[in-house]
Amino acid sequence: MKSAQIHAYLSENYTRRRWVDRGMRLVLFLCAVAALVPLFSVLGYVLFRGVPGLNLDFFTQIPRPVGEAGGGMANSLVGTCILVATASLLGIPWGIAAGVYLSEYGRTKTAHVVRFATDILASVPSIVIGLFIYALFVVPMGGFSALAGGMALGVLMIPTVARSTEEMLRLVPTHIREAGLALGLPRWKVILRVVLRGCVSAITTGVMLAIARVAGETAPLLFTALNNRFWSDSLTQPIASLPVQIYSYAIAPFEEWHTQAWAGALVLVLLVFVINIGSRVFFRGDAIGRE
Amino acid sequence: MEASTQQDPILRIRSLNAWFGESHAVKDVSLDISPNAVTAIIGPSGCGKSTFIRCLNRLHEEVPSAGAAGEVLLSGMNIYGEGVDPVGIRRKIGMVFQKPNPFPALSIFDNVVSGLRLGGVRRRSILVEVAERSLRQAALWDEVKDKLHAPGTGLSGGQQQRLCIARALAVDPPVLLMDEPTSALDPIATAKIEELVLELKKQVTIVIVTHNMQQAARISDRTAFFLMGELVEYGETSTVFTVPKEERTERYITGKFG
């Protein structure tokens, strides 16, 4: 008798539960869609406004003086590449080394402090990093430079690279390290040649995401690399970059510059997009991604 | 008694103790390991048998908070002596683990020669030669000779374990420790490894930890029974399994506990 009651209750409850489940799933689906709306509207709008400004000149010419038609952002494109390369030279080895320390030697008190500091650094507003480099490097050196810009972006990369390296190294099981040690290899060699080697593509993913992040940074470049209306490949001179060029064209009162700023924004978005997708392709080929 | 067990021991273990923080995992163990023989370490889970063999190549101390004390004499030299480099010891005392652990992202060939290559051997001809020799020793050559550059992690579990044996043999250690090498394998792969152990003991001394008493009876010359960190009984396998001296050994091998 009692069991029959329970069964009756359960079956009645089931119908209701199914409807609640459907309702909740719909709500969650709508939330997910809502989260995508800003992304696609930004992409769509940048595409809509940016395409008219794209032409061969955009990629091959430098900015023309005010009042002259035409010109492009070739120097900014090259500048961004130089800045990102400088930042990578500084930020990637430093970040990977820090990540290795945190993962492989990270049980000490020092390591906890380092880990905490890395998290703080990751959340420092990028403009503050720019000011920091300005005070520490630009002022003593007596001027804005590509090197200073690259340093600011490099500092921004360190926490991202360090933490993603640490996470990936932690996915490599302990018994792999032990197998290396048991072969009579010193610990540093096991880490470098076996553990790091085993997750090279996962770490590359983290590195590419860090690059994608800093490639679009504007604020830290304002008082470090500044901007440049002309060609420059010198690390000691101010240099143009896409984000700063977009910023200065967007606030200028000329309609043609606005069009170019939109084109620049489109190129920048596509660049970051390609790096992001590239990092995903990399990750799929990884040994620890599988298993 | 077999001739091999009458030779001078290759490993003499004297008053070996091991800890994990506060817990005393191996308690004052002394025993001799005969060369070119298979010594099996048996006992219930948590009896300290894995910790014991991990002390023999000083791998135990790599675990945070772990420590060991005592003497382990390898051909007369105390590996726990002052100034002894554990890295050098591990080249002489190789190890195969419970779970097959080929290095990720390395090919079969690169896995086998990793100990040599990372140890500084660069001559391709030497690496090629050692790779073939080790893979043959591990009875894996015929199965992989056409795909030496395929990833090691792509092999079956049993093949991976034999690859790990080949990798350990490549640096030519006189002693090979095996920590439950078949517990993750199916019966057919297990049989292959057991056959291999019997073949290998002609060249290397093998100390094998096993959960499986039939396995100890099948392949070992001598057996040590551990219980709660203590060495209860050690002797010829045939004796330990037929007329054990200790009642605790008898109760364990007849399945009354453990």
XYZ file of C-alpha atoms in Angstrom, chain A residues 107 172-187 189-190 193-195 197-200 286-288 290-291, chain B residues 54 57 59 62-64 87 90-91 93-95 97 99-106 110 114-115 117-120 167-168 171:
62
model
C 55.562 23.522 -2.826
C 51.615 15.658 -16.817
C 51.341 12.794 -14.319
C 53.990 12.353 -11.603
C 54.880 8.874 -12.799
C 56.213 10.356 -16.046
C 58.662 12.463 -14.027
C 59.570 9.433 -11.938
C 60.250 7.401 -15.074
C 62.717 10.082 -16.134
C 64.396 10.219 -12.735
C 64.571 6.418 -12.629
C 66.593 6.500 -15.850
C 69.297 8.373 -13.996
C 68.502 11.794 -15.430
C 68.888 14.955 -13.381
C 65.629 16.658 -12.458
C 66.713 17.545 -17.667
C 63.582 15.541 -16.953
C 63.309 17.387 -22.121
C 60.495 15.115 -20.973
C 57.837 17.059 -19.074
C 58.341 18.350 -24.282
C 55.205 16.396 -23.475
C 53.029 19.472 -23.377
C 54.726 21.750 -25.852
C 48.726 17.545 -28.036
C 49.648 14.403 -26.176
C 48.086 15.416 -22.880
C 44.218 13.044 -25.504
C 44.753 9.980 -23.327
C 61.654 2.717 -4.319
C 67.111 3.443 -6.354
C 63.355 7.371 -5.816
C 61.702 12.411 -4.403
C 58.275 12.369 -2.785
C 57.801 15.456 -0.600
C 71.303 10.298 -10.290
C 69.592 5.306 -10.825
C 71.667 4.612 -13.916
C 69.464 0.429 -10.808
C 66.693 0.813 -13.350
C 62.973 0.781 -12.683
C 56.515 1.112 -12.893
C 51.432 1.883 -14.960
C 53.161 1.851 -18.343
C 54.591 5.363 -18.652
C 56.192 5.988 -22.040
C 57.189 9.624 -22.392
C 54.407 11.575 -24.116
C 55.089 13.124 -27.528
C 58.157 10.920 -28.053
C 63.114 8.265 -28.858
C 65.942 8.743 -23.997
C 68.166 7.674 -21.101
C 70.409 10.705 -25.414
C 69.543 12.892 -22.446
C 72.563 11.418 -20.706
C 74.755 12.909 -23.424
C 63.884 2.068 -22.073
C 65.150 0.966 -18.663
C 71.183 2.353 -20.058
